[in-house]
C-alpha cells in the first residue's frame, strides 16, 4: 500500500474514533424537563408551587418534585420515594428531613402545621401531556 494511502486510512480511522461521544460520567450534567406543576395552597391561600422534574439518565428517567415558595425560591425537593430535602442558605448540601407522604413533606418545607393541598396550575409546562386522565380534584 502506498504511503499516501496509509496516511489517508490512518486519518480516516482517527476521525471515526474521535467522532463518537465518550460515555457519560455520573457527574456529567443531564437534560431536565418540567413535566407538571401544581399550586401549593394552605387553607385556600397560595403559598408556592410544586414542579415535577424529569432528569434524563442512561439508567432510566429520575423524577423529583421541586418545591418553591410564592417568590420562586426553592425550598427543597421530594423524590418519588417520599424522601424530603430542605434547602438551607449558605449550606453546601441540602438538609435531609426524612421520609413522609407528600402532604406531610410539603408541610415541613412550607413550615406550616396544617396540610398543604395541591391544585393543577393553569398554563403548566409545555411538555406536560394535558390529555392524560388524571384526577383533577387533588
XYZ file of N, CA and C in Angstrom:
414
model
N 0.854 -1.168 0.000
C 0.000 0.000 0.000
C 0.902 1.233 0.000
N 0.647 2.200 -0.885
C 1.467 3.407 -0.938
C 1.339 4.212 0.358
N 2.369 5.005 0.638
C 2.422 5.792 1.871
C 1.249 6.769 1.970
N 0.873 7.404 0.889
C -0.243 8.360 0.891
C -1.556 7.696 1.277
N -1.756 6.467 0.790
C -2.973 5.730 1.121
C -2.982 5.362 2.597
N -1.827 4.949 3.114
C -1.730 4.602 4.541
C -2.081 5.803 5.418
N -1.566 6.951 5.037
C -1.843 8.166 5.816
C -3.335 8.499 5.752
N -3.931 8.359 4.581
C -5.361 8.648 4.426
C -6.206 7.692 5.264
N -5.836 6.404 5.259
C -6.566 5.413 6.057
C -6.408 5.712 7.548
N -5.202 6.066 7.975
C -4.964 6.392 9.383
C -5.771 7.622 9.800
N -5.813 8.640 8.944
C -6.591 9.852 9.248
C -8.081 9.535 9.334
N -8.567 8.706 8.415
C -9.985 8.331 8.435
C -10.323 7.571 9.711
N -9.430 6.667 10.127
C -9.656 5.912 11.362
C -9.682 6.839 12.571
N -8.793 7.826 12.592
C -8.778 8.790 13.696
C -10.056 9.618 13.731
N -10.534 10.034 12.565
C -11.769 10.816 12.521
C -12.955 10.017 13.041
N -13.042 8.750 12.667
C -14.127 7.901 13.150
C -14.021 7.720 14.657
N -12.826 7.507 15.154
C -12.629 7.308 16.594
C -12.964 8.563 17.380
N -12.670 9.732 16.832
C -12.919 10.996 17.536
C -14.364 11.445 17.443
N -15.120 10.907 16.494
C -16.489 11.377 16.314
C -17.470 10.743 17.294
N -17.116 9.637 17.919
C -18.035 9.023 18.873
C -17.934 9.744 20.217
N -19.075 9.843 20.914
C -19.122 10.539 22.192
C -18.583 9.635 23.293
N -17.816 10.196 24.198
C -17.361 9.394 25.325
C -18.544 9.081 26.239
N -18.480 7.995 26.977
C -19.594 7.668 27.872
C -19.746 8.741 28.954
N -20.988 8.955 29.388
C -21.258 9.941 30.433
C -20.738 9.447 31.776
N -20.139 10.356 32.514
C -19.746 10.008 33.878
C -20.928 10.312 34.795
N -20.958 9.759 35.990
C -22.068 10.036 36.912
C -22.206 11.517 37.265
N -21.150 12.305 37.084
C -21.193 13.717 37.451
C -21.504 14.644 36.282
N -21.632 14.102 35.073
C -21.950 14.932 33.914
C -23.379 15.464 34.019
N -23.631 16.669 33.483
C -24.992 17.215 33.514
C -25.929 16.394 32.636
N -27.184 16.367 33.008
C -28.213 15.636 32.276
C -29.328 16.607 31.879
N -30.017 16.337 30.784
C -31.182 17.165 30.433
C -32.281 17.011 31.485
N -32.919 18.128 31.830
C -34.004 18.140 32.816
C -35.222 18.776 32.159
N -36.386 18.155 32.345
C -37.626 18.681 31.779
C -38.665 18.856 32.889
N -39.413 19.943 32.797
C -40.557 20.135 33.694
C -41.729 19.380 33.087
N -42.324 18.477 33.847
C -43.418 17.658 33.330
C -44.788 18.172 33.759
N -44.931 18.553 35.010
C -46.200 19.060 35.525
C -45.907 20.046 36.633
N -46.903 20.869 36.957
C -46.745 21.763 38.100
C -48.098 21.975 38.768
N -48.041 22.233 40.058
C -49.223 22.436 40.871
C -49.046 23.672 41.740
N -50.151 24.302 42.087
C -50.133 25.390 43.056
C -50.265 24.770 44.438
N -49.386 25.167 45.350
C -49.449 24.697 46.735
C -50.304 25.682 47.523
N -51.304 25.160 48.229
C -52.232 26.007 48.975
C -52.306 25.574 50.428
N -52.366 26.562 51.301
C -52.566 26.332 52.732
C -53.822 27.095 53.122
N -54.842 26.349 53.545
C -56.128 26.926 53.941
C -56.667 27.871 52.866
N -56.580 27.440 51.599
C -57.124 28.201 50.486
C -56.242 29.325 49.963
N -55.088 29.552 50.568
C -54.179 30.624 50.153
C -52.973 30.006 49.452
N -52.642 30.521 48.256
C -51.486 30.010 47.509
C -50.202 30.410 48.223
N -49.334 29.413 48.477
C -48.058 29.674 49.158
C -46.853 29.359 48.272
N -47.096 28.799 47.088
C -45.990 28.462 46.202
C -46.423 27.476 45.147
N -45.436 26.759 44.605
C -45.759 25.745 43.604
C -44.837 24.546 43.757
N -45.310 23.432 43.223
C -44.557 22.181 43.201
C -44.428 21.781 41.735
N -43.203 21.490 41.306
C -42.929 21.179 39.901
C -42.341 19.773 39.806
N -42.941 18.932 38.982
C -42.405 17.596 38.722
C -41.332 17.720 37.651
N -40.102 17.362 38.011
C -38.972 17.398 37.087
C -38.598 15.979 36.699
N -38.174 15.808 35.457
C -37.705 14.511 34.984
C -36.293 14.689 34.447
N -35.353 13.985 35.049
C -33.949 14.051 34.656
C -33.661 12.845 33.773
N -33.181 13.103 32.559
C -32.847 12.008 31.647
C -31.531 11.385 32.086
N -31.531 10.067 32.221
C -30.344 9.340 32.650
C -30.263 8.047 31.843
N -29.062 7.589 31.495
C -28.949 6.338 30.735
C -29.601 5.147 31.444
N -29.633 5.164 32.764
C -30.229 4.054 33.514
C -31.746 4.177 33.612
N -32.313 5.273 33.170
C -33.753 5.499 33.257
C -34.038 6.873 33.831
N -35.207 7.391 33.534
C -35.573 8.736 33.985
C -35.662 8.793 35.511
N -35.197 9.910 36.068
C -35.275 10.161 37.509
C -36.279 11.288 37.703
N -37.270 11.071 38.576
C -38.302 12.083 38.817
C -38.151 12.661 40.214
N -38.240 13.985 40.285
C -38.160 14.720 41.547
C -39.200 15.825 41.539
N -39.658 16.200 42.724
C -40.562 17.330 42.867
C -39.786 18.488 43.484
N -39.708 19.613 42.759
C -39.067 20.812 43.281
C -40.147 21.655 43.949
N -39.882 22.080 45.181
C -40.849 22.854 45.959
C -40.360 24.297 46.029
N -41.221 25.236 45.626
C -40.872 26.656 45.611
C -41.874 27.450 46.442
N -41.428 28.583 47.000
C -42.367 29.473 47.676
C -43.009 30.396 46.644
N -43.861 31.315 47.099
C -44.572 32.172 46.148
C -43.672 33.215 45.491
N -42.424 33.350 45.958
C -41.452 34.244 45.315
C -40.563 33.498 44.323
N -40.780 32.189 44.174
C -39.991 31.388 43.250
C -38.708 30.830 43.844
N -38.477 31.045 45.146
C -37.273 30.495 45.787
C -37.479 29.011 46.053
N -36.428 28.230 45.844
C -36.508 26.791 46.059
C -36.440 26.499 47.548
N -37.457 25.801 48.046
C -37.480 25.417 49.454
C -36.890 24.036 49.667
N -36.986 23.186 48.655
C -36.453 21.838 48.801
C -36.925 20.917 47.697
N -36.748 19.625 47.957
C -37.028 18.566 46.994
C -37.763 17.435 47.693
N -38.588 16.734 46.923
C -39.206 15.487 47.381
C -39.040 14.504 46.232
N -38.531 13.294 46.530
C -38.403 12.313 45.446
C -39.619 11.400 45.433
N -39.666 10.488 44.475
C -40.836 9.624 44.320
C -40.967 8.603 45.439
N -39.921 8.414 46.236
C -39.983 7.514 47.391
C -40.435 8.253 48.652
N -40.671 9.575 48.555
C -41.127 10.349 49.702
C -40.015 10.942 50.547
N -38.771 10.838 50.081
C -37.662 11.437 50.832
C -37.682 12.946 50.618
N -37.515 13.684 51.717
C -37.657 15.143 51.694
C -36.327 15.785 52.054
N -35.879 16.729 51.209
C -34.665 17.507 51.485
C -35.047 18.977 51.523
N -34.507 19.707 52.476
C -34.761 21.139 52.597
C -33.512 21.909 52.207
N -33.679 22.938 51.390
C -32.545 23.805 51.032
C -32.304 24.760 52.178
N -31.053 24.907 52.528
C -30.668 25.806 53.614
C -29.644 26.791 53.059
N -29.919 28.110 53.172
C -28.970 29.095 52.642
C -27.579 28.939 53.259
N -26.576 29.146 52.444
C -25.163 29.132 52.848
C -24.686 27.764 53.315
N -25.408 26.731 52.984
C -25.000 25.375 53.326
C -24.728 24.633 52.029
N -23.672 23.840 52.017
C -23.273 23.156 50.788
C -24.275 22.090 50.356
N -24.798 21.322 51.295
C -25.740 20.250 50.987
C -27.121 20.585 51.528
N -28.138 19.982 50.900
C -29.495 20.131 51.408
C -29.660 19.283 52.665
N -30.561 19.696 53.533
C -30.810 19.020 54.805
C -31.862 17.935 54.604
N -31.526 16.683 54.910
C -32.478 15.580 54.791
C -33.450 15.657 55.958
N -34.759 15.742 55.654
C -35.775 15.884 56.701
C -36.447 14.568 57.056
N -36.350 13.553 56.209
C -36.969 12.265 56.496
C -37.784 11.765 55.316
N -38.528 10.677 55.563
C -39.387 10.073 54.543
C -40.832 10.242 55.000
N -41.628 10.921 54.180
C -43.000 11.250 54.555
C -43.913 11.163 53.342
N -45.233 11.056 53.591
C -46.170 11.254 52.485
C -46.018 12.692 51.965
N -46.368 12.928 50.729
C -46.181 14.243 50.107
C -46.784 15.370 50.946
N -48.003 15.175 51.447
C -48.680 16.221 52.223
C -47.857 16.648 53.438
N -47.326 15.679 54.176
C -46.523 15.974 55.369
C -45.180 16.590 54.975
N -44.546 16.069 53.927
C -43.275 16.624 53.467
C -43.414 18.073 53.046
N -44.512 18.392 52.357
C -44.743 19.777 51.956
C -44.989 20.667 53.169
N -45.707 20.157 54.162
C -45.924 20.935 55.392
C -44.595 21.264 56.061
N -43.662 20.318 56.059
C -42.334 20.577 56.632
C -41.594 21.654 55.845
N -41.634 21.565 54.524
C -40.901 22.524 53.702
C -41.522 23.919 53.743
N -42.850 24.000 53.813
C -43.507 25.304 53.908
C -43.593 25.799 55.355
N -43.162 24.957 56.289
C -43.145 25.289 57.720
C -44.519 25.709 58.216
N -45.514 24.850 57.936
C -46.875 25.065 58.414
C -47.343 23.804 59.127
N -48.288 23.972 60.057
C -48.781 22.834 60.831
C -49.968 22.150 60.163
N -50.584 22.809 59.203
C -51.762 22.247 58.537
C -51.345 21.623 57.208
N -52.185 20.733 56.653
C -51.828 20.091 55.381
C -51.721 21.092 54.228
N -50.811 20.812 53.320
C -50.650 21.599 52.092
C -51.380 20.846 50.986
N -52.267 21.536 50.310
C -53.036 20.938 49.215
C -52.442 21.380 47.883
N -52.522 20.501 46.899
C -52.021 20.815 45.557
C -53.188 20.893 44.584
N -53.177 21.916 43.745
C -54.177 22.021 42.681
C -53.436 22.268 41.369
N -53.927 21.687 40.262
C -53.243 21.848 38.974
C -53.126 23.323 38.597
N -51.991 23.673 38.021
C -51.759 25.060 37.595
C -52.276 25.255 36.181
N -52.863 26.415 35.939
C -53.245 26.784 34.574
C -51.987 27.154 33.818
N -51.918 26.758 32.567
C -50.750 27.095 31.751
C -49.480 26.448 32.257
N -49.551 25.169 32.575
C -48.381 24.440 33.073
C -47.316 24.304 32.007
N -46.291 23.523 32.262
C -45.188 23.373 31.320
C -45.648 22.802 29.984
N -44.983 23.209 28.933
C -45.370 22.803 27.585
C -45.210 21.306 27.371
N -44.240 20.674 28.039
C -44.010 19.250 27.803
C -45.057 18.371 28.478
N -45.794 18.917 29.432
C -46.775 18.106 30.153
C -47.886 17.679 29.194
N -48.355 16.460 29.348
C -49.410 15.947 28.495
C -50.744 16.245 29.166
N -51.463 17.234 28.666
C -52.723 17.643 29.277
C -53.867 16.679 28.973
N -53.654 15.716 28.091
C -54.725 14.795 27.711
C -54.806 13.581 28.615
N -53.839 13.397 29.488
C -53.869 12.219 30.352
C -55.072 12.292 31.278
N -55.632 11.148 31.581
C -56.760 11.096 32.505
C -56.267 11.096 33.936
N -56.110 12.267 34.506
C -55.662 12.336 35.892
C -56.757 12.971 36.730
N -56.739 12.684 37.983
C -57.732 13.190 38.912
C -57.515 14.690 39.118
N -58.468 15.505 38.723
C -58.350 16.957 38.832
C -58.745 17.470 40.215
N -59.148 16.602 41.131
C -59.612 17.059 42.448
C -58.527 17.026 43.498
N -57.284 16.764 43.110
C -56.193 16.675 44.083
C -56.041 17.930 44.868
